Amino acid sequence: ATNKQNTANNNSDDDDNSNPQSATRRPPPSERQPSSSPLQLFSSETLAEANDALANVGWTSRPDLVGAQDDDGDLTLTSDDPFVQQIDRAIQSEMGVSLDQLLNPAKVVNLERDLFNLRVELARLTDNDDFLRADFEGPLTTEMCDSGGGGEGADAVRAKIAKKEKDLAIERRSVFRGWLKNVFLFQALLSAVLSYVMATSPATLFGRFDWYNNVANMDTSITVLGFWWWWLFIVPSLRSRRPTGLEKRALDVAFLGTPIVSLLSPVVTKDTGVIWWVNFALVAGAYGYFYLVVGEENDDGDDGEGGGKNDPAWLKFVYKSLDFGSGRERGARR
C-alpha cells in the first residue's frame, strides 16, 4: 500500500512538471502588471503620413500656434489674429488680392501654420532658436531658422518644409477669379432650365433614347430628379460663388429649405412641375425676405458666426455648419 501511494505521488509530480500551465500559475487580472509598451497598430511613419495628409486639407491643428479654444471648441485663429493678418498682407503684396479671394484660403492658413511650427522645430534642432526667446515679430522664413546640421531629425523636418512650401506656392497662386464666379452663375441658370424641362416634360430631352422608353418608370425618376436639382445643383452653384452678407444668408435658408420642400410636397401633390415652382418660390422668397425685410441695417455682416445677431444659438450653429470646408471655420475668415 505504501509503494502504491509513493507511485501515485510520483505520477502526480510528473504530470505537474509536464503541464506548464499547472507548473506556472497565471495570476488573476487584478494582479497582472500592465505592459510596459502599449500596443501600436500603426508605425510612426504611417501615422506621420496620415497627419500630413490631414494637415494638407486643413483637418489638423497646431495648439502651440493656434492657442486656446473657445467655449464651443472652435479654434481662436480668426481673421483678426495677427498671424492671419500677416498672411493676408503678404498675399496682397505678392498677388494683389486678399486671402479671402484665393480658391482655398483655409488650406493656405493651415499650410502657413504648419510651416511656422516646422520652422520653429528646425530652429531648435539646429540650436538656432535664440531669436524665438525674444519678442520676435515679422514673417518667419526657413533661412532664419536653419543654421545647418541637426542630424537626421533636422533633415526630416527640412523635407517636410520643402514639401509644404511647394504646396503653399501653388495655393497662393490659385485665385478665385471673377470669371469663375460667372461660371458658377451660368451653371446655376443652366441647371434651372434643364431641371424645369426634366420636371415637366422629360421626353423632350430623353425621348429619343431607347433606355428612356424601355426602362420602367424612367420618366417618373427623371421628373423627380428635376425638382430635386434645386438642392443638388442650383443652390450649391449659387453658394459656390462665395456670396457674403444678405445673399449668403438667403442661400443658407434656401439650402436648408429646398430638401424639406422636396420631401414634403409629394404628400400634397404629385405634380412635379408644381413642386419645382414651390422650390423656386422658396429660393426667391429667401432672397426677398433678407433684402427687403431684414435689410443691410439689421445684417450683422459676414462675421463667420452664421446667421443674424438676433438668431438663436442653435440656428447660428446650423448656419455655421454649412460653411464647413469653405475656409470660415479654420481662420480664412473671421
Coordinates of C-alpha atoms in Angstrom, one line a residue:
A1 CA 0.0 0.0 0.0
T2 CA 2.9 2.3 0.8
N3 CA 4.6 1.6 -2.5
K4 CA 1.3 2.3 -4.4
Q5 CA 0.9 5.6 -2.6
N6 CA 4.5 6.6 -3.5
T7 CA 4.0 5.6 -7.1
A8 CA 0.8 7.7 -7.3
N9 CA 2.6 10.7 -5.8
N10 CA 5.5 10.3 -8.3
N11 CA 3.0 10.2 -11.2
S12 CA 1.3 13.3 -9.9
D13 CA 4.6 15.1 -9.7
D14 CA 5.4 14.0 -13.3
D15 CA 2.0 15.3 -14.5
D16 CA 2.6 18.7 -12.8
N17 CA 6.0 19.0 -14.4
S18 CA 4.8 18.0 -17.9
N19 CA 2.0 20.6 -17.8
P20 CA 3.4 24.1 -17.9
Q21 CA 0.0 25.7 -17.1
S22 CA -0.1 23.8 -13.8
A23 CA 3.6 24.4 -13.1
T24 CA 3.3 28.1 -13.6
R25 CA 0.2 29.7 -12.1
R26 CA -1.2 32.5 -14.2
P27 CA -2.0 35.5 -11.9
P28 CA -5.6 36.8 -11.9
P29 CA -6.3 40.1 -13.9
S30 CA -6.1 42.2 -10.7
E31 CA -2.5 41.0 -10.0
R32 CA -1.2 41.3 -13.6
Q33 CA 1.3 44.1 -14.3
P34 CA 0.5 46.5 -17.2
S35 CA 2.6 46.1 -20.3
S36 CA 5.5 48.5 -20.5
S37 CA 4.8 49.2 -24.2
P38 CA 1.3 49.8 -25.4
L39 CA 0.0 48.0 -28.5
Q40 CA 0.7 50.2 -31.5
L41 CA -1.5 49.3 -34.5
F42 CA 0.4 51.6 -37.0
S43 CA 4.0 52.6 -37.3
S44 CA 5.1 56.1 -36.5
E45 CA 5.9 56.7 -40.2
T46 CA 2.3 55.7 -41.2
L47 CA 0.9 58.0 -38.6
A48 CA 3.1 60.8 -39.7
E49 CA 2.0 60.4 -43.3
A50 CA -1.6 60.4 -42.2
N51 CA -1.2 63.5 -40.2
D52 CA 0.5 65.3 -43.1
A53 CA -2.4 64.3 -45.4
L54 CA -4.9 65.6 -42.9
A55 CA -3.0 68.8 -42.5
N56 CA -3.0 69.4 -46.2
V57 CA -6.8 69.5 -46.2
G58 CA -7.0 71.5 -43.0
W59 CA -8.1 68.9 -40.6
T60 CA -5.3 69.2 -38.1
S61 CA -4.3 72.0 -35.8
R62 CA -1.2 73.1 -34.0
P63 CA -2.1 74.1 -30.5
D64 CA 1.2 75.7 -29.9
L65 CA 0.4 78.2 -32.6
V66 CA -3.4 78.4 -32.6
G67 CA -3.6 78.7 -28.8
A68 CA -6.6 78.0 -26.6
Q69 CA -10.0 77.1 -27.8
D70 CA -13.2 79.0 -27.1
D71 CA -16.2 77.7 -25.2
D72 CA -17.5 76.0 -28.3
G73 CA -14.3 74.2 -29.0
D74 CA -13.5 76.2 -32.1
L75 CA -10.1 77.5 -33.0
T76 CA -9.4 81.0 -32.0
L77 CA -7.3 81.7 -35.1
T78 CA -9.6 84.2 -36.9
S79 CA -9.1 86.9 -39.5
D80 CA -8.4 89.3 -36.6
D81 CA -5.4 87.2 -35.5
P82 CA -2.1 88.9 -36.3
F83 CA -0.8 85.7 -37.9
V84 CA -3.7 85.6 -40.4
Q85 CA -3.4 89.3 -41.0
Q86 CA 0.2 88.9 -41.7
I87 CA -0.6 86.2 -44.3
D88 CA -3.2 88.5 -45.8
R89 CA -0.7 91.3 -46.2
A90 CA 1.9 89.1 -47.8
I91 CA -0.6 87.7 -50.3
Q92 CA -1.8 91.2 -51.2
S93 CA 1.7 92.4 -51.8
E94 CA 2.6 89.4 -53.9
M95 CA -0.6 88.6 -55.8
G96 CA -2.6 91.8 -55.5
V97 CA -5.6 90.0 -54.0
S98 CA -6.7 89.3 -50.4
L99 CA -6.5 86.0 -48.6
D100 CA -10.3 85.7 -49.0
Q101 CA -10.0 85.7 -52.8
L102 CA -7.9 82.5 -53.0
L103 CA -9.5 79.3 -54.1
N104 CA -8.6 77.5 -50.8
P105 CA -7.9 80.2 -48.2
A106 CA -8.3 77.7 -45.3
K107 CA -5.6 75.4 -46.8
V108 CA -3.3 78.4 -47.1
V109 CA -3.8 79.3 -43.4
N110 CA -3.2 75.7 -42.4
L111 CA 0.0 75.4 -44.5
E112 CA 1.4 78.6 -43.1
R113 CA 0.6 77.5 -39.6
D114 CA 2.3 74.1 -40.1
L115 CA 5.3 75.8 -41.7
F116 CA 5.6 78.1 -38.8
N117 CA 5.7 75.2 -36.4
L118 CA 8.1 73.2 -38.5
R119 CA 10.5 76.1 -38.8
V120 CA 10.4 76.6 -35.1
E121 CA 11.2 72.9 -34.7
L122 CA 14.0 73.2 -37.2
A123 CA 15.5 76.2 -35.3
R124 CA 15.5 74.2 -32.1
L125 CA 17.1 71.1 -33.7
T126 CA 19.9 73.2 -35.2
D127 CA 20.4 75.3 -32.0
N128 CA 19.3 78.4 -33.7
D129 CA 16.3 79.4 -31.6
D130 CA 17.7 82.4 -29.7
F131 CA 15.5 84.8 -31.6
L132 CA 12.4 82.8 -30.6
R133 CA 13.0 83.7 -27.0
A134 CA 12.8 87.5 -27.8
D135 CA 9.8 89.4 -28.9
F136 CA 10.0 88.3 -32.5
E137 CA 7.7 89.9 -35.0
G138 CA 7.5 89.5 -38.7
P139 CA 7.5 86.6 -41.1
L140 CA 9.4 83.5 -40.1
T141 CA 11.5 82.1 -43.0
T142 CA 13.3 78.8 -43.3
E143 CA 16.7 80.6 -43.8
M144 CA 16.3 82.3 -40.5
C145 CA 15.7 79.0 -38.7
D146 CA 18.2 76.7 -40.4
S147 CA 21.8 77.0 -39.3
G148 CA 22.8 73.7 -40.7
G149 CA 23.4 70.3 -39.1
G150 CA 20.9 68.8 -36.7
G151 CA 21.2 65.2 -37.8
E152 CA 18.5 63.0 -39.3
G153 CA 15.8 64.7 -37.3
A154 CA 16.6 68.1 -38.9
D155 CA 16.8 66.5 -42.4
A156 CA 13.3 65.0 -41.9
V157 CA 12.0 68.4 -40.9
R158 CA 13.6 70.1 -43.9
A159 CA 12.0 67.6 -46.2
K160 CA 8.6 68.3 -44.7
I161 CA 9.2 72.1 -45.0
A162 CA 10.2 71.7 -48.7
K163 CA 7.0 69.8 -49.5
K164 CA 4.7 72.2 -47.7
E165 CA 6.5 75.2 -49.2
K166 CA 5.8 73.7 -52.7
D167 CA 2.2 73.1 -51.9
L168 CA 1.8 76.6 -50.4
A169 CA 3.3 78.3 -53.5
I170 CA 0.7 76.5 -55.7
E171 CA -2.2 77.5 -53.3
R172 CA -1.1 81.1 -53.1
R173 CA -1.3 81.5 -56.9
S174 CA -4.8 79.9 -57.1
V175 CA -7.0 82.9 -57.1
F176 CA -10.8 82.8 -57.1
R177 CA -11.3 85.0 -60.2
G178 CA -14.4 86.8 -61.2
W179 CA -14.8 84.7 -64.3
L180 CA -15.1 81.6 -62.2
K181 CA -17.9 83.2 -60.2
N182 CA -19.7 83.8 -63.5
V183 CA -19.2 80.2 -64.5
F184 CA -21.0 79.1 -61.3
L185 CA -23.8 81.6 -62.0
F186 CA -24.1 80.3 -65.6
Q187 CA -24.1 76.7 -64.2
A188 CA -27.0 77.6 -61.8
L189 CA -29.0 79.2 -64.6
L190 CA -28.5 76.3 -67.0
S191 CA -29.4 73.8 -64.2
A192 CA -32.6 75.7 -63.6
V193 CA -33.7 75.5 -67.2
L194 CA -32.7 71.8 -67.6
S195 CA -34.3 70.9 -64.3
Y196 CA -37.6 72.6 -65.3
V197 CA -37.8 70.6 -68.5
M198 CA -36.9 67.4 -66.6
A199 CA -39.7 68.0 -64.1
T200 CA -42.4 68.9 -66.6
S201 CA -41.5 67.2 -70.0
P202 CA -38.6 64.8 -69.7
A203 CA -39.4 63.2 -73.1
T204 CA -38.3 66.5 -74.7
L205 CA -34.7 65.8 -73.6
F206 CA -34.6 62.0 -73.4
G207 CA -37.5 60.7 -75.6
R208 CA -35.2 59.7 -78.5
F209 CA -33.1 57.3 -76.3
D210 CA -34.1 53.6 -76.0
W211 CA -33.3 53.4 -72.3
Y212 CA -35.8 56.1 -71.6
N213 CA -38.6 54.3 -73.4
N214 CA -37.7 50.7 -72.4
V215 CA -36.9 51.1 -68.7
A216 CA -39.9 51.1 -66.5
N217 CA -40.7 54.3 -64.6
M218 CA -37.7 56.0 -66.1
D219 CA -39.9 59.1 -66.8
T220 CA -41.0 59.3 -63.2
S221 CA -37.4 59.1 -61.9
I222 CA -36.3 61.9 -64.1
T223 CA -39.2 64.2 -63.2
V224 CA -38.5 63.6 -59.5
L225 CA -34.8 64.4 -60.1
G226 CA -35.9 67.6 -61.9
F227 CA -37.3 69.3 -58.7
W228 CA -34.5 67.8 -56.6
W229 CA -32.0 69.7 -58.7
W230 CA -32.7 72.8 -56.7
W231 CA -31.0 71.3 -53.7
L232 CA -28.4 69.2 -55.6
F233 CA -27.1 71.7 -58.2
I234 CA -28.9 75.1 -58.4
V235 CA -28.5 76.4 -54.9
P236 CA -25.0 74.8 -54.4
S237 CA -23.8 76.5 -57.6
L238 CA -25.0 79.9 -56.3
R239 CA -23.3 79.2 -53.0
S240 CA -20.1 78.3 -54.8
R241 CA -19.7 81.9 -55.8
R242 CA -18.9 82.6 -52.1
P243 CA -21.6 85.3 -51.5
T244 CA -21.5 87.4 -48.4
G245 CA -23.9 89.3 -46.2
L246 CA -27.6 89.1 -47.1
E247 CA -27.2 86.9 -50.1
K248 CA -25.2 84.3 -48.2
R249 CA -27.9 84.1 -45.5
A250 CA -30.6 83.8 -48.2
L251 CA -28.8 80.9 -49.8
D252 CA -28.3 79.3 -46.4
V253 CA -32.0 79.3 -45.9
A254 CA -32.6 78.1 -49.4
F255 CA -30.2 75.2 -49.0
L256 CA -31.9 74.1 -45.8
G257 CA -35.4 74.7 -47.1
T258 CA -35.4 73.1 -50.6
P259 CA -34.8 69.5 -49.3
I260 CA -37.7 69.9 -46.9
V261 CA -40.0 71.1 -49.7
S262 CA -38.9 68.3 -52.0
L263 CA -39.6 65.7 -49.3
L264 CA -43.0 67.0 -48.1
S265 CA -44.5 68.4 -51.3
P266 CA -45.3 65.0 -52.8
V267 CA -47.7 64.4 -49.9
V268 CA -49.8 67.3 -51.1
T269 CA -49.4 67.0 -54.9
K270 CA -47.9 64.5 -57.4
D271 CA -47.4 67.3 -60.0
T272 CA -43.6 67.5 -60.2
G273 CA -43.9 70.8 -62.1
V274 CA -45.8 72.4 -59.2
I275 CA -43.1 71.1 -56.8
W276 CA -40.4 72.6 -59.0
W277 CA -42.2 76.0 -58.7
V278 CA -42.5 75.7 -54.9
N279 CA -38.8 75.3 -54.7
F280 CA -38.3 78.3 -56.9
A281 CA -40.7 80.3 -54.7
L282 CA -38.7 79.3 -51.6
V283 CA -35.4 80.5 -53.1
A284 CA -36.9 83.7 -54.4
G285 CA -38.7 84.3 -51.1
A286 CA -35.5 83.8 -49.2
Y287 CA -33.8 86.5 -51.3
G288 CA -36.8 88.8 -51.0
Y289 CA -37.0 88.4 -47.2
F290 CA -33.4 89.2 -46.5
Y291 CA -33.1 92.0 -49.0
L292 CA -36.5 93.6 -48.4
V293 CA -37.4 92.8 -44.8
V294 CA -34.1 92.2 -43.0
G295 CA -32.1 94.8 -44.9
E296 CA -28.5 95.9 -44.5
E297 CA -29.1 97.7 -41.2
N298 CA -30.2 94.5 -39.5
D299 CA -27.5 92.4 -41.0
D300 CA -24.5 91.7 -38.7
G301 CA -22.2 91.2 -41.6
D302 CA -20.2 88.2 -42.6
D303 CA -18.6 87.6 -39.3
G304 CA -18.3 83.8 -39.7
E305 CA -20.6 83.0 -36.8
G306 CA -23.5 82.3 -39.1
G307 CA -27.0 83.9 -39.1
G308 CA -28.0 87.2 -37.8
K309 CA -27.3 88.8 -34.4
N310 CA -30.8 88.1 -33.2
D311 CA -30.9 84.5 -34.4
P312 CA -30.9 81.8 -31.6
A313 CA -27.7 79.9 -30.9
W314 CA -28.9 76.6 -32.4
L315 CA -29.7 78.3 -35.7
K316 CA -26.4 80.1 -35.8
F317 CA -24.7 76.7 -35.3
V318 CA -26.7 75.3 -38.2
Y319 CA -25.6 78.2 -40.5
K320 CA -22.0 77.9 -39.3
S321 CA -22.0 74.1 -40.1
L322 CA -23.0 74.9 -43.7
D323 CA -19.7 76.8 -44.0
F324 CA -17.5 73.9 -43.0
G325 CA -14.8 73.4 -45.7
S326 CA -15.2 76.8 -47.2
G327 CA -12.5 78.4 -45.1
R328 CA -14.6 80.2 -42.5
E329 CA -14.1 77.5 -39.8
R330 CA -10.4 77.5 -39.9
G331 CA -9.3 81.0 -39.9
A332 CA -9.6 82.0 -43.6
R333 CA -12.3 84.5 -42.5
R334 CA -13.3 85.7 -39.1

